[in-house]
PDB file of C-alpha atoms in Angstrom:
ATOM      1  CA  ASN A1288      31.216  62.321-111.695  1.00 64.00           C
ATOM      2  CA  ALA A1289      33.779  64.485-113.527  1.00 77.00           C
ATOM      3  CA  GLY A1290      36.223  61.699-114.502  1.00 94.00           C
ATOM      4  CA  VAL A1291      39.529  63.113-115.765  1.00 96.00           C
ATOM      5  CA  THR A1292      39.743  66.894-116.031  1.00 96.00           C
ATOM      6  CA  GLN A1293      42.507  68.655-117.943  1.00 97.00           C
ATOM      7  CA  THR A1294      43.203  72.362-118.053  1.00 96.00           C
ATOM      8  CA  PRO A1295      43.720  74.414-120.100  1.00 97.00           C
ATOM      9  CA  LYS A1296      42.110  73.169-123.327  1.00 95.00           C
ATOM     10  CA  PHE A1297      44.242  75.422-125.533  1.00 96.00           C
ATOM     11  CA  GLN A1298      47.552  77.176-124.930  1.00 97.00           C
ATOM     12  CA  VAL A1299      50.038  79.150-127.023  1.00 97.00           C
ATOM     13  CA  LEU A1300      53.565  79.537-125.649  1.00 97.00           C
ATOM     14  CA  LYS A1301      56.640  81.300-126.839  1.00 97.00           C
ATOM     15  CA  THR A1302      59.861  79.321-127.173  1.00 98.00           C
ATOM     16  CA  GLY A1303      61.602  79.168-123.811  1.00 97.00           C
ATOM     17  CA  GLN A1304      58.535  79.775-121.677  1.00 97.00           C
ATOM     18  CA  SER A1305      57.493  77.297-119.028  1.00 96.00           C
ATOM     19  CA  MET A1306      54.035  76.165-118.063  1.00 96.00           C
ATOM     20  CA  THR A1307      52.105  73.472-116.233  1.00 98.00           C
ATOM     21  CA  LEU A1308      49.317  71.370-117.670  1.00 98.00           C
ATOM     22  CA  GLN A1309      46.882  70.343-114.985  1.00 98.00           C
ATOM     23  CA  CYS A1310      45.240  66.933-114.649  1.00 98.00           C
ATOM     24  CA  ALA A1311      42.846  65.787-111.946  1.00 97.00           C
ATOM     25  CA  GLN A1312      40.778  62.620-111.545  1.00 97.00           C
ATOM     26  CA  ASP A1313      38.050  61.816-109.057  1.00 96.00           C
ATOM     27  CA  MET A1314      37.891  58.028-109.466  1.00 95.00           C
ATOM     28  CA  ASN A1315      40.592  57.170-106.907  1.00 95.00           C
ATOM     29  CA  HIS A1316      42.708  55.569-109.634  1.00 94.00           C
ATOM     30  CA  GLU A1317      46.224  54.538-108.670  1.00 93.00           C
ATOM     31  CA  TYR A1318      47.669  54.881-112.171  1.00 93.00           C
ATOM     32  CA  MET A1319      47.962  58.188-114.023  1.00 95.00           C
ATOM     33  CA  SER A1320      49.833  59.028-117.181  1.00 96.00           C
ATOM     34  CA  TRP A1321      50.539  61.694-119.762  1.00 97.00           C
ATOM     35  CA  TYR A1322      50.607  61.107-123.508  1.00 97.00           C
ATOM     36  CA  ARG A1323      51.274  63.316-126.465  1.00 97.00           C
ATOM     37  CA  GLN A1324      49.429  62.830-129.742  1.00 95.00           C
ATOM     38  CA  ASP A1325      51.112  63.745-132.987  1.00 92.00           C
ATOM     39  CA  PRO A1326      49.763  63.135-136.521  1.00 85.00           C
ATOM     40  CA  GLY A1327      50.586  59.669-137.825  1.00 82.00           C
ATOM     41  CA  MET A1328      52.288  58.631-134.583  1.00 84.00           C
ATOM     42  CA  GLY A1329      49.463  57.644-132.308  1.00 88.00           C
ATOM     43  CA  LEU A1330      49.870  58.457-128.624  1.00 93.00           C
ATOM     44  CA  ARG A1331      53.267  58.268-126.973  1.00 95.00           C
ATOM     45  CA  LEU A1332      53.800  57.957-123.237  1.00 95.00           C
ATOM     46  CA  ILE A1333      55.637  60.861-121.590  1.00 97.00           C
ATOM     47  CA  HIS A1334      55.523  60.072-117.853  1.00 97.00           C
ATOM     48  CA  TYR A1335      53.431  57.898-115.599  1.00 94.00           C
ATOM     49  CA  SER A1336      52.728  57.294-111.920  1.00 94.00           C
ATOM     50  CA  VAL A1337      51.486  54.240-110.011  1.00 91.00           C
ATOM     51  CA  GLY A1338      50.635  56.181-106.875  1.00 92.00           C
ATOM     52  CA  ALA A1339      51.311  59.291-104.837  1.00 94.00           C
ATOM     53  CA  GLY A1340      55.030  59.956-104.599  1.00 94.00           C
ATOM     54  CA  ILE A1341      55.940  57.516-107.403  1.00 93.00           C
ATOM     55  CA  THR A1342      56.663  58.616-110.961  1.00 95.00           C
ATOM     56  CA  ASP A1343      58.623  57.187-113.857  1.00 93.00           C
ATOM     57  CA  GLN A1344      59.595  58.045-117.418  1.00 95.00           C
ATOM     58  CA  GLY A1345      57.799  56.840-120.495  1.00 93.00           C
ATOM     59  CA  GLU A1346      58.908  56.794-124.107  1.00 92.00           C
ATOM     60  CA  VAL A1347      59.390  60.555-124.663  1.00 96.00           C
ATOM     61  CA  PRO A1348      60.195  62.217-121.284  1.00 97.00           C
ATOM     62  CA  ASN A1349      62.764  64.819-122.336  1.00 96.00           C
ATOM     63  CA  GLY A1350      61.700  68.402-121.676  1.00 96.00           C
ATOM     64  CA  TYR A1351      58.902  67.402-119.291  1.00 97.00           C
ATOM     65  CA  ASN A1352      58.655  67.027-115.543  1.00 97.00           C
ATOM     66  CA  VAL A1353      55.943  65.498-113.338  1.00 97.00           C
ATOM     67  CA  SER A1354      55.135  65.035-109.676  1.00 96.00           C
ATOM     68  CA  ARG A1355      52.362  63.186-107.845  1.00 97.00           C
ATOM     69  CA  SER A1356      51.751  64.580-104.388  1.00 96.00           C
ATOM     70  CA  THR A1357      48.146  63.336-104.169  1.00 96.00           C
ATOM     71  CA  THR A1358      46.177  60.480-105.706  1.00 96.00           C
ATOM     72  CA  GLU A1359      43.957  62.963-107.571  1.00 97.00           C
ATOM     73  CA  ASP A1360      46.446  65.287-109.272  1.00 97.00           C
ATOM     74  CA  PHE A1361      49.213  64.702-111.803  1.00 98.00           C
ATOM     75  CA  PRO A1362      50.531  67.942-113.340  1.00 98.00           C
ATOM     76  CA  LEU A1363      52.863  67.998-116.331  1.00 98.00           C
ATOM     77  CA  ARG A1364      55.482  70.739-116.454  1.00 98.00           C
ATOM     78  CA  LEU A1365      57.174  71.991-119.588  1.00 96.00           C
ATOM     79  CA  LEU A1366      60.492  73.366-118.402  1.00 91.00           C
ATOM     80  CA  SER A1367      61.505  75.442-121.451  1.00 96.00           C
ATOM     81  CA  ALA A1368      59.042  75.112-124.316  1.00 97.00           C
ATOM     82  CA  ALA A1369      60.316  74.247-127.798  1.00 97.00           C
ATOM     83  CA  PRO A1370      58.448  74.130-131.135  1.00 97.00           C
ATOM     84  CA  SER A1371      58.925  70.331-131.126  1.00 96.00           C
ATOM     85  CA  GLN A1372      56.584  70.209-128.127  1.00 97.00           C
ATOM     86  CA  THR A1373      53.680  71.498-130.207  1.00 97.00           C
ATOM     87  CA  SER A1374      51.181  68.680-129.804  1.00 97.00           C
ATOM     88  CA  VAL A1375      47.948  67.566-128.195  1.00 96.00           C
ATOM     89  CA  TYR A1376      48.466  66.301-124.664  1.00 97.00           C
ATOM     90  CA  PHE A1377      46.228  63.758-122.951  1.00 96.00           C
ATOM     91  CA  CYS A1378      46.117  62.751-119.338  1.00 97.00           C
ATOM     92  CA  ALA A1379      44.740  59.314-118.479  1.00 96.00           C
ATOM     93  CA  SER A1380      44.001  57.354-115.329  1.00 95.00           C
ATOM     94  CA  SER A1381      43.098  53.776-114.488  1.00 92.00           C
ATOM     95  CA  TYR A1382      43.066  51.215-111.741  1.00 89.00           C
ATOM     96  CA  LEU A1383      46.084  48.938-111.555  1.00 83.00           C
ATOM     97  CA  GLY A1384      45.263  45.467-112.834  1.00 80.00           C
ATOM     98  CA  VAL A1385      45.069  43.236-115.888  1.00 78.00           C
ATOM     99  CA  GLY A1386      43.269  44.784-118.830  1.00 82.00           C
ATOM    100  CA  THR A1387      41.911  47.767-116.962  1.00 86.00           C
ATOM    101  CA  GLU A1388      40.210  50.575-118.875  1.00 89.00           C
ATOM    102  CA  ALA A1389      42.042  53.886-119.150  1.00 93.00           C
ATOM    103  CA  PHE A1390      39.965  57.055-118.820  1.00 94.00           C
ATOM    104  CA  PHE A1391      41.195  60.055-120.775  1.00 95.00           C
ATOM    105  CA  GLY A1392      40.800  63.775-120.368  1.00 96.00           C
ATOM    106  CA  GLN A1393      39.659  65.915-123.286  1.00 94.00           C
ATOM    107  CA  GLY A1394      43.158  67.023-124.119  1.00 95.00           C
ATOM    108  CA  THR A1395      45.233  70.191-124.212  1.00 96.00           C
ATOM    109  CA  ARG A1396      46.222  71.575-127.606  1.00 96.00           C
ATOM    110  CA  LEU A1397      49.587  73.268-127.133  1.00 97.00           C
ATOM    111  CA  THR A1398      51.290  75.431-129.744  1.00 97.00           C
ATOM    112  CA  VAL A1399      54.840  76.652-129.215  1.00 97.00           C
ATOM    113  CA  VAL A1400      55.884  79.538-131.468  1.00 97.00           C
TER     114      VAL A1400
ATOM    115  CA  GLY B 145      59.952  46.519-127.091  1.00 81.00           C
ATOM    116  CA  ASP B 146      56.220  46.318-127.570  1.00 87.00           C
ATOM    117  CA  SER B 147      54.690  47.765-130.716  1.00 92.00           C
ATOM    118  CA  VAL B 148      51.329  48.037-132.456  1.00 95.00           C
ATOM    119  CA  THR B 149      50.828  48.445-136.191  1.00 95.00           C
ATOM    120  CA  GLN B 150      47.547  49.568-137.703  1.00 93.00           C
ATOM    121  CA  MET B 151      46.515  49.615-141.320  1.00 80.00           C
ATOM    122  CA  GLU B 152      47.300  52.752-143.260  1.00 73.00           C
ATOM    123  CA  GLY B 153      44.483  55.257-143.356  1.00 80.00           C
ATOM    124  CA  PRO B 154      42.331  57.206-143.761  1.00 93.00           C
ATOM    125  CA  VAL B 155      39.341  54.988-144.527  1.00 95.00           C
ATOM    126  CA  THR B 156      36.275  56.396-146.276  1.00 97.00           C
ATOM    127  CA  LEU B 157      33.067  54.356-146.488  1.00 97.00           C
ATOM    128  CA  SER B 158      29.444  54.787-147.377  1.00 97.00           C
ATOM    129  CA  GLU B 159      26.811  54.214-144.722  1.00 97.00           C
ATOM    130  CA  GLU B 160      25.962  50.502-144.200  1.00 97.00           C
ATOM    131  CA  ALA B 161      29.273  49.336-145.673  1.00 97.00           C
ATOM    132  CA  CYS B 162      31.409  46.741-143.881  1.00 97.00           C
ATOM    133  CA  LEU B 163      34.460  47.884-141.945  1.00 97.00           C
ATOM    134  CA  THR B 164      37.722  46.138-141.145  1.00 97.00           C
ATOM    135  CA  ILE B 165      40.686  47.934-139.580  1.00 97.00           C
ATOM    136  CA  ASN B 166      43.717  45.711-139.295  1.00 97.00           C
ATOM    137  CA  CYS B 167      45.889  45.674-136.195  1.00 97.00           C
ATOM    138  CA  THR B 168      48.917  43.532-135.444  1.00 97.00           C
ATOM    139  CA  TYR B 169      51.162  43.647-132.416  1.00 96.00           C
ATOM    140  CA  THR B 170      54.544  42.631-131.077  1.00 95.00           C
ATOM    141  CA  ALA B 171      54.870  41.870-127.377  1.00 90.00           C
ATOM    142  CA  THR B 172      57.180  39.789-125.215  1.00 82.00           C
ATOM    143  CA  GLY B 173      54.589  38.635-122.678  1.00 78.00           C
ATOM    144  CA  TYR B 174      50.821  38.215-122.551  1.00 81.00           C
ATOM    145  CA  PRO B 175      49.287  41.567-123.394  1.00 90.00           C
ATOM    146  CA  SER B 176      45.735  42.773-123.083  1.00 92.00           C
ATOM    147  CA  LEU B 177      44.459  44.295-126.319  1.00 95.00           C
ATOM    148  CA  PHE B 178      42.195  47.295-126.758  1.00 96.00           C
ATOM    149  CA  TRP B 179      40.455  49.432-129.312  1.00 97.00           C
ATOM    150  CA  TYR B 180      39.969  53.060-128.307  1.00 97.00           C
ATOM    151  CA  VAL B 181      37.916  55.579-130.280  1.00 97.00           C
ATOM    152  CA  GLN B 182      38.383  59.341-130.453  1.00 95.00           C
ATOM    153  CA  TYR B 183      35.448  61.422-131.663  1.00 94.00           C
ATOM    154  CA  PRO B 184      36.191  64.928-132.980  1.00 89.00           C
ATOM    155  CA  GLY B 185      37.332  67.309-130.264  1.00 86.00           C
ATOM    156  CA  GLU B 186      37.224  64.673-127.536  1.00 88.00           C
ATOM    157  CA  GLY B 187      39.567  62.436-125.617  1.00 90.00           C
ATOM    158  CA  LEU B 188      39.888  58.717-126.214  1.00 94.00           C
ATOM    159  CA  GLN B 189      37.341  56.277-124.866  1.00 96.00           C
ATOM    160  CA  LEU B 190      37.423  52.520-124.669  1.00 96.00           C
ATOM    161  CA  LEU B 191      35.508  50.781-127.446  1.00 98.00           C
ATOM    162  CA  LEU B 192      36.295  47.149-126.614  1.00 97.00           C
ATOM    163  CA  LYS B 193      38.987  44.932-125.178  1.00 95.00           C
ATOM    164  CA  ALA B 194      40.207  41.354-124.843  1.00 95.00           C
ATOM    165  CA  THR B 195      42.558  40.061-122.184  1.00 91.00           C
ATOM    166  CA  LYS B 196      43.484  36.579-123.409  1.00 89.00           C
ATOM    167  CA  ALA B 197      43.860  34.559-126.574  1.00 92.00           C
ATOM    168  CA  ASP B 198      40.637  33.739-128.480  1.00 95.00           C
ATOM    169  CA  ASP B 199      38.617  36.254-126.443  1.00 95.00           C
ATOM    170  CA  LYS B 200      36.241  38.379-128.502  1.00 97.00           C
ATOM    171  CA  GLY B 201      35.550  41.945-127.449  1.00 97.00           C
ATOM    172  CA  SER B 202      32.374  43.604-128.675  1.00 97.00           C
ATOM    173  CA  ASN B 203      30.535  46.897-128.251  1.00 97.00           C
ATOM    174  CA  LYS B 204      28.188  49.084-130.322  1.00 96.00           C
ATOM    175  CA  GLY B 205      28.234  46.528-133.175  1.00 97.00           C
ATOM    176  CA  PHE B 206      32.042  46.468-133.327  1.00 98.00           C
ATOM    177  CA  GLU B 207      33.957  43.245-132.726  1.00 98.00           C
ATOM    178  CA  ALA B 208      37.581  42.152-132.467  1.00 98.00           C
ATOM    179  CA  THR B 209      39.078  38.741-131.677  1.00 98.00           C
ATOM    180  CA  TYR B 210      42.416  38.252-129.909  1.00 97.00           C
ATOM    181  CA  ARG B 211      44.417  36.002-132.259  1.00 96.00           C
ATOM    182  CA  LYS B 212      47.656  34.955-130.604  1.00 93.00           C
ATOM    183  CA  GLU B 213      48.777  32.767-133.515  1.00 94.00           C
ATOM    184  CA  THR B 214      48.705  35.726-135.924  1.00 95.00           C
ATOM    185  CA  THR B 215      49.350  38.409-133.241  1.00 96.00           C
ATOM    186  CA  SER B 216      46.332  40.319-134.508  1.00 97.00           C
ATOM    187  CA  PHE B 217      43.272  42.138-133.165  1.00 98.00           C
ATOM    188  CA  HIS B 218      41.375  43.364-136.229  1.00 98.00           C
ATOM    189  CA  LEU B 219      38.370  45.634-135.699  1.00 98.00           C
ATOM    190  CA  GLU B 220      35.196  44.784-137.648  1.00 98.00           C
ATOM    191  CA  LYS B 221      31.698  46.128-138.042  1.00 98.00           C
ATOM    192  CA  GLY B 222      29.087  44.791-140.408  1.00 97.00           C
ATOM    193  CA  SER B 223      27.266  48.051-141.153  1.00 97.00           C
ATOM    194  CA  VAL B 224      28.801  51.430-140.346  1.00 98.00           C
ATOM    195  CA  GLN B 225      26.887  54.613-139.614  1.00 97.00           C
ATOM    196  CA  VAL B 226      27.763  58.266-140.096  1.00 97.00           C
ATOM    197  CA  SER B 227      28.075  58.525-136.309  1.00 96.00           C
ATOM    198  CA  ASP B 228      30.972  56.017-136.413  1.00 97.00           C
ATOM    199  CA  SER B 229      33.196  58.649-138.050  1.00 97.00           C
ATOM    200  CA  ALA B 230      36.146  58.989-135.672  1.00 97.00           C
ATOM    201  CA  VAL B 231      39.777  58.014-135.150  1.00 95.00           C
ATOM    202  CA  TYR B 232      40.326  54.417-134.025  1.00 97.00           C
ATOM    203  CA  PHE B 233      43.389  53.333-132.049  1.00 96.00           C
ATOM    204  CA  CYS B 234      44.556  49.814-131.420  1.00 97.00           C
ATOM    205  CA  ALA B 235      46.561  49.472-128.203  1.00 96.00           C
ATOM    206  CA  LEU B 236      48.106  46.931-125.890  1.00 93.00           C
ATOM    207  CA  SER B 237      49.139  46.791-122.273  1.00 91.00           C
ATOM    208  CA  GLU B 238      51.815  44.366-121.231  1.00 80.00           C
ATOM    209  CA  ASP B 239      50.351  42.714-118.154  1.00 71.00           C
ATOM    210  CA  ALA B 240      53.493  41.190-116.715  1.00 59.00           C
ATOM    211  CA  GLY B 241      53.054  42.586-113.226  1.00 55.00           C
ATOM    212  CA  GLY B 242      54.667  45.478-111.400  1.00 52.00           C
ATOM    213  CA  THR B 243      54.410  48.852-113.023  1.00 51.00           C
ATOM    214  CA  SER B 244      53.496  47.570-116.445  1.00 56.00           C
ATOM    215  CA  TYR B 245      49.808  47.640-115.610  1.00 62.00           C
ATOM    216  CA  GLY B 246      48.122  50.542-117.308  1.00 70.00           C
ATOM    217  CA  LYS B 247      50.988  51.430-119.645  1.00 84.00           C
ATOM    218  CA  LEU B 248      49.465  51.505-123.084  1.00 91.00           C
ATOM    219  CA  THR B 249      51.306  51.191-126.387  1.00 92.00           C
ATOM    220  CA  PHE B 250      49.254  52.646-129.234  1.00 94.00           C
ATOM    221  CA  GLY B 251      49.117  52.170-132.967  1.00 94.00           C
ATOM    222  CA  GLN B 252      49.212  55.258-135.149  1.00 93.00           C
ATOM    223  CA  GLY B 253      45.438  55.564-135.434  1.00 94.00           C
ATOM    224  CA  THR B 254      43.060  55.159-138.366  1.00 95.00           C
ATOM    225  CA  ILE B 255      40.753  57.965-139.422  1.00 95.00           C
ATOM    226  CA  LEU B 256      37.328  56.643-140.451  1.00 96.00           C
ATOM    227  CA  THR B 257      34.907  58.833-142.370  1.00 97.00           C
ATOM    228  CA  VAL B 258      31.435  57.514-143.177  1.00 97.00           C
ATOM    229  CA  HIS B 259      29.332  59.323-145.774  1.00 96.00           C
ATOM    230  CA  PRO B 260      25.504  59.173-145.926  1.00 95.00           C
TER     231      PRO B 260
END
């Protein structure tokens, strides 16, 4: 059982480039989300989805785009990378319900130069 | 909006010392409370949780009690080990129905280092 799989693990981008971070889960979870982790700030929610075809913005959505065409996949697109987007990105999934456990991928360390 | 505040870190302890990491929260409804742990180079994983007032979550010798009167969920362990060295995150999810399920609000994280 793979759980939540993120690719790539590391990425260096030049300012202005675009890229897609991939996230896939095999647990049939309805809820998927993307967070960014910055030192001293914990994890902040970028975008989330409660099912295929449904997405919504989190706390820090600017500069990012998402889509959810299947239950399994939830890619995060950086439209035009900026140095402020240098961070570690985590994808998570869970069932919908009270107090459900979120399962996290191993993260993508992104550096924008 | 919802918020979670953790004690300032990092925390450095000797093996077998007692650990307390403070966590307080602000929420408008009836949140579920969590502690997640992140080991070096890995993603976060659930350590323990509590879904209603006075519930105690426990796992791997760690405990935390949901205190609604003080809006707190402090993490405790009586005797830490070197293998407990990690980053600990307190978090809440506002379980008010609709799309709030699963949305986690995190504290800033506390780095714990345990020396032999």
